[in-house]
GROMACS .gro file of C-alpha atoms in nm:
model
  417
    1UNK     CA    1   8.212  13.835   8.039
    2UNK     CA    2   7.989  13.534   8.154
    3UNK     CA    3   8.159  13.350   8.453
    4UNK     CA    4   8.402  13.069   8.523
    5UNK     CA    5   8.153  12.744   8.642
    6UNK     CA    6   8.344  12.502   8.885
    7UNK     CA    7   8.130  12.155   8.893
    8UNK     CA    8   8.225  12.027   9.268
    9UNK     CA    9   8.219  12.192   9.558
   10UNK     CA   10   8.505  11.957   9.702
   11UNK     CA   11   8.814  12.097   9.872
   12UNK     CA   12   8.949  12.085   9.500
   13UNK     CA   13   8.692  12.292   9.354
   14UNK     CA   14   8.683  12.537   9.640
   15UNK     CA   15   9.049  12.619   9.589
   16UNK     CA   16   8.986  12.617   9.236
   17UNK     CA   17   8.709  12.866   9.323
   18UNK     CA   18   8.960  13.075   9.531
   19UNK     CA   19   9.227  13.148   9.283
   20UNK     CA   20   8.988  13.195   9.067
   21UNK     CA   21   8.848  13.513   9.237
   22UNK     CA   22   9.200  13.624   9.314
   23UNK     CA   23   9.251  13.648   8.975
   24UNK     CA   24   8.914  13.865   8.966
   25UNK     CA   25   8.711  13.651   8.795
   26UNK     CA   26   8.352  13.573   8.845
   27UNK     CA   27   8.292  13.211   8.995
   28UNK     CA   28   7.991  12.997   9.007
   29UNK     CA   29   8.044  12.653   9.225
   30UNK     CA   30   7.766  12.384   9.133
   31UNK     CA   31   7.803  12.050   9.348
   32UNK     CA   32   7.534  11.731   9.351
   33UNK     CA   33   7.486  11.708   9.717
   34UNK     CA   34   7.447  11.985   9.959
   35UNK     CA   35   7.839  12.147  10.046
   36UNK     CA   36   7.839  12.018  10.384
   37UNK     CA   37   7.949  11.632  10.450
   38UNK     CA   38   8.228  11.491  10.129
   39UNK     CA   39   8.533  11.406  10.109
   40UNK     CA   40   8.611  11.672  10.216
   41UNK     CA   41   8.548  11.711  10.528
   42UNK     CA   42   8.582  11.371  10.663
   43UNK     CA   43   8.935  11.205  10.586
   44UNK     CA   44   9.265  11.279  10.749
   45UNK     CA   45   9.304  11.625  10.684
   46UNK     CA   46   9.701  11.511  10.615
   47UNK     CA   47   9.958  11.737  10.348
   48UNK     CA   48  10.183  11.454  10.250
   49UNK     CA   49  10.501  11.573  10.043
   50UNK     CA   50  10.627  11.228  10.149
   51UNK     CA   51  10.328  11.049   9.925
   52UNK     CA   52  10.548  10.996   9.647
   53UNK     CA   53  10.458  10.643   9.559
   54UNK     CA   54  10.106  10.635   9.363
   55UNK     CA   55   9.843  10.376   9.450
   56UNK     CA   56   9.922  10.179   9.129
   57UNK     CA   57  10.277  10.003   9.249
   58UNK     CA   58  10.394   9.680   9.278
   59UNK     CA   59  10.277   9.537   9.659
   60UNK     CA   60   9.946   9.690   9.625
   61UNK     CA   61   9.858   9.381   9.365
   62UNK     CA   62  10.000   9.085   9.588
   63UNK     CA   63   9.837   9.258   9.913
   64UNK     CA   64   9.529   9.340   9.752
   65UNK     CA   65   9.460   8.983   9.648
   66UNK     CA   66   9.526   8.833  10.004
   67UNK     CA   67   9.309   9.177  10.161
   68UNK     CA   68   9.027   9.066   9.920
   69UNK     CA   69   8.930   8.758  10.176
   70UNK     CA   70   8.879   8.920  10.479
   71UNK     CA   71   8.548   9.167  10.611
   72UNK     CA   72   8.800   9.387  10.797
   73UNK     CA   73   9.075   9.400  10.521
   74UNK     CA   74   9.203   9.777  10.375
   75UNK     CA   75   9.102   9.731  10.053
   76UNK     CA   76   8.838   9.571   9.880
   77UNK     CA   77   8.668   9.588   9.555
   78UNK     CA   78   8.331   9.453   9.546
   79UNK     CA   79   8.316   9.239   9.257
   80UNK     CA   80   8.003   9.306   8.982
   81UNK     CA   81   7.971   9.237   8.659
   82UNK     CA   82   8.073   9.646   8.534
   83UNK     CA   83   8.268   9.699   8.220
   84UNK     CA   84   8.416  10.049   8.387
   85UNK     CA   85   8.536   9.847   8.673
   86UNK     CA   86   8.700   9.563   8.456
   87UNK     CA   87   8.861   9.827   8.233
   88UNK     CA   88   8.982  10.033   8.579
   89UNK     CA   89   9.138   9.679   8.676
   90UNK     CA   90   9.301   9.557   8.360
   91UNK     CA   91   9.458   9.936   8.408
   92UNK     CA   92   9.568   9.881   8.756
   93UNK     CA   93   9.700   9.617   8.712
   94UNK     CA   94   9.922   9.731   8.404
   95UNK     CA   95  10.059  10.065   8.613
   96UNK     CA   96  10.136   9.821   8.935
   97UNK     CA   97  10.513   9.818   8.861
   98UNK     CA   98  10.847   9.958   8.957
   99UNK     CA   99  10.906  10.136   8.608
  100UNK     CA  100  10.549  10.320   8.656
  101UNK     CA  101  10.644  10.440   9.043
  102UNK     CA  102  10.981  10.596   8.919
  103UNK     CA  103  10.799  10.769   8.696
  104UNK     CA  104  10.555  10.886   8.887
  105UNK     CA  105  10.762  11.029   9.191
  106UNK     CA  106  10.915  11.380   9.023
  107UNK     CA  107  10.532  11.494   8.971
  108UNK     CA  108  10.412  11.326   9.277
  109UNK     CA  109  10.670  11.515   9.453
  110UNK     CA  110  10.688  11.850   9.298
  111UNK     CA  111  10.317  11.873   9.292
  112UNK     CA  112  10.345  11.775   9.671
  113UNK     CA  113  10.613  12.081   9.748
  114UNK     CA  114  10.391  12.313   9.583
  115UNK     CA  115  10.085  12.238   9.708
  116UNK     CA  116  10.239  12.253  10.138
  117UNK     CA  117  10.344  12.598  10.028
  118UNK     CA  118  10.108  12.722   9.895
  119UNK     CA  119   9.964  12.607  10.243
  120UNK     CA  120  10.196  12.800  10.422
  121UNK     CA  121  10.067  13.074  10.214
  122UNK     CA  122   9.730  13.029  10.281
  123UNK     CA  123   9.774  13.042  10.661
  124UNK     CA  124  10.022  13.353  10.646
  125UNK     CA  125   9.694  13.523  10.506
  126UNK     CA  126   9.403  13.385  10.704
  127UNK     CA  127   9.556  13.258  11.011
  128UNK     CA  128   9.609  12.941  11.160
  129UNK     CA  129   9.339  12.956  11.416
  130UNK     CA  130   9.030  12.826  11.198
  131UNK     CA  131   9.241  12.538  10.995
  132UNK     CA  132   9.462  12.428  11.319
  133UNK     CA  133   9.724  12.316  11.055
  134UNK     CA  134  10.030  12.160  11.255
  135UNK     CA  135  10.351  12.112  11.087
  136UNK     CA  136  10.467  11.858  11.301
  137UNK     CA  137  10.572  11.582  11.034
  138UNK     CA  138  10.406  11.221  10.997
  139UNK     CA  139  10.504  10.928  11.176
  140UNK     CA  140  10.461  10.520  10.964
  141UNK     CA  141  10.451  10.338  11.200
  142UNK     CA  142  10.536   9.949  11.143
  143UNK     CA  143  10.423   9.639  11.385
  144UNK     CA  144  10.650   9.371  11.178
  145UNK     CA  145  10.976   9.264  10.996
  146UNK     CA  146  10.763   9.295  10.650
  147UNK     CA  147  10.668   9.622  10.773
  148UNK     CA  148  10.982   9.758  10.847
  149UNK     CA  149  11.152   9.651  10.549
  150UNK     CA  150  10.871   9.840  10.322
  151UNK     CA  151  10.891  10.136  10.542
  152UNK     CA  152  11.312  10.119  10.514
  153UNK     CA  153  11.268  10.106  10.150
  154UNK     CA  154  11.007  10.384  10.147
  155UNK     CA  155  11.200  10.592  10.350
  156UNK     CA  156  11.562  10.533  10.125
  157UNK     CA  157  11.370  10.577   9.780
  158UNK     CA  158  11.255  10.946   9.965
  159UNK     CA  159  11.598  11.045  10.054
  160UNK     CA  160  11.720  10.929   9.677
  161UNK     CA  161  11.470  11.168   9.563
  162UNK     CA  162  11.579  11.472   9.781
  163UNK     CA  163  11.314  11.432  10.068
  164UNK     CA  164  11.369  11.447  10.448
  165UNK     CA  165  11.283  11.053  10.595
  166UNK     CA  166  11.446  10.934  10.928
  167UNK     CA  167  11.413  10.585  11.085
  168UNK     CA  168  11.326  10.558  11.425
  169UNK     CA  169  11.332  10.308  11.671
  170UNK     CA  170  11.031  10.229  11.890
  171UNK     CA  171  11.243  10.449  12.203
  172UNK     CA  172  11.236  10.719  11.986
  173UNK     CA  173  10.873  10.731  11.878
  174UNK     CA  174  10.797  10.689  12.270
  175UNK     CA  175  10.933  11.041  12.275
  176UNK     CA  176  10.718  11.182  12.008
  177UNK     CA  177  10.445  11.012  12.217
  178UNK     CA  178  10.521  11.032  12.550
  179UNK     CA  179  10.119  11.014  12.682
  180UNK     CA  180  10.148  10.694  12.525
  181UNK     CA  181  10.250  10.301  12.476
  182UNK     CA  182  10.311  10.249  12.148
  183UNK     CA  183  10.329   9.903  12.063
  184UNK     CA  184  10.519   9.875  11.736
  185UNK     CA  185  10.850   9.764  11.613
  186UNK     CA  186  10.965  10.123  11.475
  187UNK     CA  187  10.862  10.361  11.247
  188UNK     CA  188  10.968  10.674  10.938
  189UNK     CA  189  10.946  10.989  11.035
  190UNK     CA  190  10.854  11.255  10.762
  191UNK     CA  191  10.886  11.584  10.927
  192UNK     CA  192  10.782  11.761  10.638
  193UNK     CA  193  10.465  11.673  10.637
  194UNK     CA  194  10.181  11.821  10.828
  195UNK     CA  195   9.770  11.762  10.890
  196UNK     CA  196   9.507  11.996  10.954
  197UNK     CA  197   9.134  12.022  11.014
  198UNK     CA  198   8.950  11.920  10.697
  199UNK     CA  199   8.615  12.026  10.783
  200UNK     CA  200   8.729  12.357  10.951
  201UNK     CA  201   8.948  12.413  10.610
  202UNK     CA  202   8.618  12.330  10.421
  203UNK     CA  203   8.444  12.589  10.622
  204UNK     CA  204   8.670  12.858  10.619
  205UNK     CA  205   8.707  12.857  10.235
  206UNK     CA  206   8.331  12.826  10.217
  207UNK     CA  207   8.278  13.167  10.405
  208UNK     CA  208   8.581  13.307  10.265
  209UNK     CA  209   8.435  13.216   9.940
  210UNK     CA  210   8.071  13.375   9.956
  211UNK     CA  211   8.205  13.716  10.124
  212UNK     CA  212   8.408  13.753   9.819
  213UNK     CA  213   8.157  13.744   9.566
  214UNK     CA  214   8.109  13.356   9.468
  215UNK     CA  215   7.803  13.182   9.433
  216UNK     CA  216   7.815  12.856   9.572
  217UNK     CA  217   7.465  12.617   9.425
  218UNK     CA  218   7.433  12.282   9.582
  219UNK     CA  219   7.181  12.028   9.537
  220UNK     CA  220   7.237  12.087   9.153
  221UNK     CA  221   7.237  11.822   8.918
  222UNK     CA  222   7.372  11.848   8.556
  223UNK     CA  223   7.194  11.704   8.253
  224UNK     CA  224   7.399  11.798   7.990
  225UNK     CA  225   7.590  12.115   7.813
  226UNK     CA  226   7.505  12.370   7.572
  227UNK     CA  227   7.801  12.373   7.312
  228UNK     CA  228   7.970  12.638   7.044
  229UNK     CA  229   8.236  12.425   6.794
  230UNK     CA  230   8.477  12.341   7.038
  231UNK     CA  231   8.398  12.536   7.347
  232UNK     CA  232   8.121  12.492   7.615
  233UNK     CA  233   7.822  12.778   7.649
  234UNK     CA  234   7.640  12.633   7.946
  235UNK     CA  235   7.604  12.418   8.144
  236UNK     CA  236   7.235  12.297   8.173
  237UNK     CA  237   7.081  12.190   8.487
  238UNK     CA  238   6.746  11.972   8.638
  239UNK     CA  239   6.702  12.370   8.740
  240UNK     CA  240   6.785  12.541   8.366
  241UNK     CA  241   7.132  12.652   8.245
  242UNK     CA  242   7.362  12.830   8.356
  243UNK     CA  243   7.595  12.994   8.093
  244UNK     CA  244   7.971  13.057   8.149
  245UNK     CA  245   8.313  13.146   7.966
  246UNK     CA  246   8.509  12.858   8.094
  247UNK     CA  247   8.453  12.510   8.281
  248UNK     CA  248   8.659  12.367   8.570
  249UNK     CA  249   8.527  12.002   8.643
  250UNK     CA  250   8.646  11.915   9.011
  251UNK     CA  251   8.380  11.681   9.046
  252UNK     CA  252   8.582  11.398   9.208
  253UNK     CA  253   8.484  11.007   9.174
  254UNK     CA  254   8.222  11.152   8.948
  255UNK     CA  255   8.412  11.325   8.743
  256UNK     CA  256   8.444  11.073   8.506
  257UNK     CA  257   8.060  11.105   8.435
  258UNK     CA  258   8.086  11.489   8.312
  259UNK     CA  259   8.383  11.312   8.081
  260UNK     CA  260   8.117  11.106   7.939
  261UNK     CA  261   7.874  11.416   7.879
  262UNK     CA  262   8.164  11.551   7.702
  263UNK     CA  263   8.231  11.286   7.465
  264UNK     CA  264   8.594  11.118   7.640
  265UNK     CA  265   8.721  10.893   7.861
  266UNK     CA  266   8.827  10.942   8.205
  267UNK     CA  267   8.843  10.606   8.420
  268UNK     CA  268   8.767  10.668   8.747
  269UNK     CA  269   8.566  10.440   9.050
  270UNK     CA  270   8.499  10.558   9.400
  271UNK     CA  271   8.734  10.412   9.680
  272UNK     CA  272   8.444  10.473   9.961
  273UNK     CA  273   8.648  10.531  10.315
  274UNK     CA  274   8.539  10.557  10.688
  275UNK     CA  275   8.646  10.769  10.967
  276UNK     CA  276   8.545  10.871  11.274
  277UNK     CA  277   8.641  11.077  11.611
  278UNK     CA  278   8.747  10.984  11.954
  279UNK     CA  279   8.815  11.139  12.260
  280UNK     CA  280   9.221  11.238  12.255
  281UNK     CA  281   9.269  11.003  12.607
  282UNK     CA  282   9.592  10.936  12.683
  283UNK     CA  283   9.648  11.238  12.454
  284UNK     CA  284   9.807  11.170  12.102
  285UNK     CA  285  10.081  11.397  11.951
  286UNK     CA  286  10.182  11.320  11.608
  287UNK     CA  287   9.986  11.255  11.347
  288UNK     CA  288  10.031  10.887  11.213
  289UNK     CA  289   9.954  10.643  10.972
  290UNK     CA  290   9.962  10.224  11.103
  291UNK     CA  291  10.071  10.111  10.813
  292UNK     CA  292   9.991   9.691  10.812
  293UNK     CA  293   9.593   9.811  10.880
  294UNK     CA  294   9.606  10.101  10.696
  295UNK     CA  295   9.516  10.314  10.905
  296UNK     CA  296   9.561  10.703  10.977
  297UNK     CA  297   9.506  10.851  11.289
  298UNK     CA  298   9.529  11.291  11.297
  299UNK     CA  299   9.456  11.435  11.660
  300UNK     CA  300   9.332  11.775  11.702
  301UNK     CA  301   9.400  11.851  12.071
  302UNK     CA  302   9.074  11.718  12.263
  303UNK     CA  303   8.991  11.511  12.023
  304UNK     CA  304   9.174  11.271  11.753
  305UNK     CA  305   9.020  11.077  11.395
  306UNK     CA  306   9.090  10.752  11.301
  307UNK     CA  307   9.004  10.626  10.933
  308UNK     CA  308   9.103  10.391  10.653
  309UNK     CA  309   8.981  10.157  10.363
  310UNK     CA  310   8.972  10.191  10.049
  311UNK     CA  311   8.630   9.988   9.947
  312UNK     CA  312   8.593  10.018   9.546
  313UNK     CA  313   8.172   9.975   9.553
  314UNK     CA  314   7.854  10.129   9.390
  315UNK     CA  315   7.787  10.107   9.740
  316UNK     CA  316   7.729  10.498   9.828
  317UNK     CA  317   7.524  10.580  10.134
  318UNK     CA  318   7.596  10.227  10.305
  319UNK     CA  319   7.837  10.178  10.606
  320UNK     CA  320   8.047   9.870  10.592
  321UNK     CA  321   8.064   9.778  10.992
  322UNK     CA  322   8.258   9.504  10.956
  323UNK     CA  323   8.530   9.755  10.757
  324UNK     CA  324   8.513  10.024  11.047
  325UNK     CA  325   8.553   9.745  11.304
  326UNK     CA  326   8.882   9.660  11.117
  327UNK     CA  327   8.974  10.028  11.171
  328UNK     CA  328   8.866  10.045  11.547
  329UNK     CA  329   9.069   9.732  11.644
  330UNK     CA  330   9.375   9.824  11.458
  331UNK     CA  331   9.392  10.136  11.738
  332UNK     CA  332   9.429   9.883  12.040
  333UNK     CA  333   9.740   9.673  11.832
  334UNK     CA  334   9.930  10.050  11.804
  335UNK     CA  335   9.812  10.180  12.119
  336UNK     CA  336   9.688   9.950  12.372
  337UNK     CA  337   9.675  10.217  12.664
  338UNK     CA  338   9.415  10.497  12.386
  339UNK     CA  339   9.046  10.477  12.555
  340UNK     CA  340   8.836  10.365  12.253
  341UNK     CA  341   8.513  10.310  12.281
  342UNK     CA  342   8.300  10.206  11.917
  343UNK     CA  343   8.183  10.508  11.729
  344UNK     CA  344   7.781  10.505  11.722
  345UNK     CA  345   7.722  10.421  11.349
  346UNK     CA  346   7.577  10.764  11.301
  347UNK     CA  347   7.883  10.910  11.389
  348UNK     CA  348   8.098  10.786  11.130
  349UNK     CA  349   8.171  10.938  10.805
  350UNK     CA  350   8.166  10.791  10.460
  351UNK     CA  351   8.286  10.895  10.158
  352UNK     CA  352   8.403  10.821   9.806
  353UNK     CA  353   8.780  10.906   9.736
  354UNK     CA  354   8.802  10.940   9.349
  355UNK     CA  355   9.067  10.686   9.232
  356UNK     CA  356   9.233  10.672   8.915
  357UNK     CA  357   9.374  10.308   8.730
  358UNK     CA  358   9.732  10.433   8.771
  359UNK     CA  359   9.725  10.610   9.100
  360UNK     CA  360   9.801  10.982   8.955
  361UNK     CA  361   9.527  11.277   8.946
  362UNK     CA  362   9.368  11.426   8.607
  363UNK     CA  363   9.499  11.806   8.578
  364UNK     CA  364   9.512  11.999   8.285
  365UNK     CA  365   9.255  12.071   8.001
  366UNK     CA  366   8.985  11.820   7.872
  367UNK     CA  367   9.025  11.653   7.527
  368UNK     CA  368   8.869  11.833   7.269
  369UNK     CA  369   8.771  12.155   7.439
  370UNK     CA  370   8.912  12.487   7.417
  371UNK     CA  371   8.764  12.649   7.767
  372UNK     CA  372   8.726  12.288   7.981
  373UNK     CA  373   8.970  12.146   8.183
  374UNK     CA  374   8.993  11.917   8.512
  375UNK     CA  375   9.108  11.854   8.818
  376UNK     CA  376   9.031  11.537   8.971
  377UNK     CA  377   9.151  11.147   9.069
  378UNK     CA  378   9.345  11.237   9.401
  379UNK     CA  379   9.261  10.900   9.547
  380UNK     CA  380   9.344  10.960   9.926
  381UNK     CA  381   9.556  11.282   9.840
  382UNK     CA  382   9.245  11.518   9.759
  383UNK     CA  383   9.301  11.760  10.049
  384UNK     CA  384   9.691  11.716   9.986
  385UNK     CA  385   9.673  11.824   9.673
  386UNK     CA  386   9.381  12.057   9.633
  387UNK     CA  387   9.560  12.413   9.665
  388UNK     CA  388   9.801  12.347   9.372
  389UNK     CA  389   9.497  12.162   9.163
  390UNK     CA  390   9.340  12.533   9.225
  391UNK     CA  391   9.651  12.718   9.136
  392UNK     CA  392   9.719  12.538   8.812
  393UNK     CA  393   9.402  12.519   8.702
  394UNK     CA  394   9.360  12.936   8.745
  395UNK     CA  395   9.681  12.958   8.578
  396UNK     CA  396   9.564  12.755   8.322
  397UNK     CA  397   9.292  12.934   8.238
  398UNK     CA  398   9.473  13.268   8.172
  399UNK     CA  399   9.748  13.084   8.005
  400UNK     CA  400  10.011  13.077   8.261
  401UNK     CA  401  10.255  12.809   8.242
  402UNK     CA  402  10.466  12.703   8.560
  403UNK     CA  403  10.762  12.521   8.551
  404UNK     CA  404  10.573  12.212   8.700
  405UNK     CA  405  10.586  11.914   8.515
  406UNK     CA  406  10.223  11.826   8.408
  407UNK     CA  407  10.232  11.543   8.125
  408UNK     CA  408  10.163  11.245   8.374
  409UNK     CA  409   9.904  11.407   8.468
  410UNK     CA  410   9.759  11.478   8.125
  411UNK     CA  411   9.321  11.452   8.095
  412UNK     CA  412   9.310  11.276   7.765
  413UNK     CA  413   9.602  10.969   7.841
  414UNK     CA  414   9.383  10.735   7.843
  415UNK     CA  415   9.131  10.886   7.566
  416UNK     CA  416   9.381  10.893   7.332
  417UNK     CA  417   9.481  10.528   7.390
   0.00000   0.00000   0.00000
């Protein structure tokens, strides 16, 4: 039997990788760059059960047009004369409405369950001590009366849909911070969520990974593949092929190029974000998210990482200053006691968050293909959602059907349109 290839050796992929094996089959992971600095390992390490509305909703249109004008804004899109990024607008803008987010939130949310168990699961195995994953709930925190009424509304549509949301008044986050002035107006409390240590995760599966048999090839880049009617032989590479039974494409924001190789569509454009650490001092508690800037901030004992944007540019290996100083000076209006001092720019992280038009991830098997399917488009939500990406895409493969609903997050919805 030839093997299983997984193209990306994201947090997606590696999961994918991972229930893979436990299913005893051989895995190959291929990735572009060199499996140690993605997405990976650099955003907020957050499980969010409470991330029911997608990207694509209503506000995100009004704000983003007002965000567009300023250097420090949370989201920009650098404007170019690109027929993907035209087409990935025109779709934005036709998901960014009430009727899409109701939807959207029963897969958003049972997705979200699934994959913070299968968390749970993961840490009853290998321990807590190399992930540090703290199930401690998320705070949104709110400076204004706009603010608070999105949060309110956030926080009633989650209890309408069965999940645990409590409003809390700027006393009671003092308690949840007590090292701390927090200078906000109130905030939701999700205390079902939980964050953990993305690039400790990363490592962990990495080792886990290679001790049980997977190969793991960076630095690989893919040319093309070697077909057989309607399934895939190889896959061939700048280094020569590499044959295998079925393909898992957890590339992320390039993702949508493998589509391309494989004769579909799949819109996708890379949201580049930036984080970077600071000394915990006065020590944060909960993990938060300052929701006017944007902003998340996950400590981890000693030390605590701030990070934000969402910059839609070819852009790759260039920092944006003037988008991390936006970050760094939204930690002084939440917490004007925190000892920040401006990251050296070698320090902070970059990377491109895949982002779908309508906010949802790409799951199930490709267009056209018998032994291909994907797992990609988690926008901000990759680390999230990357265990049950894994487990339904090894389930998949050996034809194992969950009681998960899937169809919004179907490969070919927008091939077939």
């Amino acid at each position: 039997m030839k093997p299983t290839v997984v193209i990306g050796g994201g947090v997606v992929g590696l999961f994918t990788a991972y229930f893979l094996q436990q299913q005893g089959e051989e895995v190959i992971v291929v990735d572009k760059g060199d499996m140690e600095e993605n997405c990976s390992t650099g955003n907020a390490g957050m499980i969010v059960p409470s991330h029911i509305v997608p990207l694509a909703s209503p506000g995100m249109i009004s704000k983003g047009v007002s965000w567009m004008f300023s250097s420090k804004s949370p989201f920009y899109i650098q404007p170019r004369l690109d027929r993907r990024l035209i087409d990935w607008c025109l779709q934005f803008y036709r998901h960014s409405n009430a009727k899409h987010v109701q939807q959207s939130i029963p897969y958003l949310k049972g997705i979200s369950l699934y994959s913070k168990q299968l968390y749970l699961d993961f840490v009853a195995e290998h321990g807590n001590e190399a992930i540090k994953l703290q199930d401690r709930g998320l705070l949104m925190l709110y400076k204004t009366k706009e603010g608070e009424k999105d949060e309110a509304a956030l926080a009633n549509l989650a209890r309408e849909s069965g999940l645990n949301a409590e409003i809390l008044s700027k006393e009671d986050i003092g308690k949840l911070e007590p090292n701390q002035e927090v200078d906000v107006r109130g905030g939701v409390y999700f205390p079902d969520d939980a964050h953990l240590s993305p690039r400790d995760l990363y490592r962990l599966l990495k080792t886990h990974l290679q001790e049980q048999g997977v190969m793991l090839k960076s630095n690989v880049t893919i040319t093309g593949v070697e077909k057989n009617g309607r399934k895939i032989k190889a896959v061939i590479t700048e280094g020569g092929k590499i044959d295998c039974d079925h393909l898992m494409v957890c590339a992320g924001s390039w993702s949508g190029e493998v589509a391309k190789m494989l004769g579909f569509r799949l819109p996708m454009m890379g949201g580049k974000g930036y984080s970077f650490e600071l000394p915990n001092t006065p020590e944060l508690k909960q993990a938060s998210i300052l929701t006017e800037a944007r902003v998340s901030q996950s400590p981890y004992g000693g030390k605590v990482r701030f990070g934000g944007t969402m910059e839609i540019s070819n852009h790759v290996d260039m920092v944006n200053i003037r988008r991390v100083q936006g970050i760094f000076e939204s930690i002084k209006a939440y917490y004007p006691e925190f000892k920040a001092e401006f990251p050296a720019q070698d320090s902070i992280w970059k990377g491109m968050r895949p982002c779908s038009p309508d906010g949802l991830p790409y799951i199930g098997k490709a267009p056209g293909w018998e032994n291909v399917a994907f797992g990609a488009g988690h926008s901000m939500m990759g680390v999230s959602l990357a265990p049950a990406t894994g487990k339904l895409l090894a389930d998949l493969k050996i034809g194992k059907l969950g009681e998960l609903k899937m169809d919004a997050f179907a490969v070919d919805r927008y091939a077939r349109k």
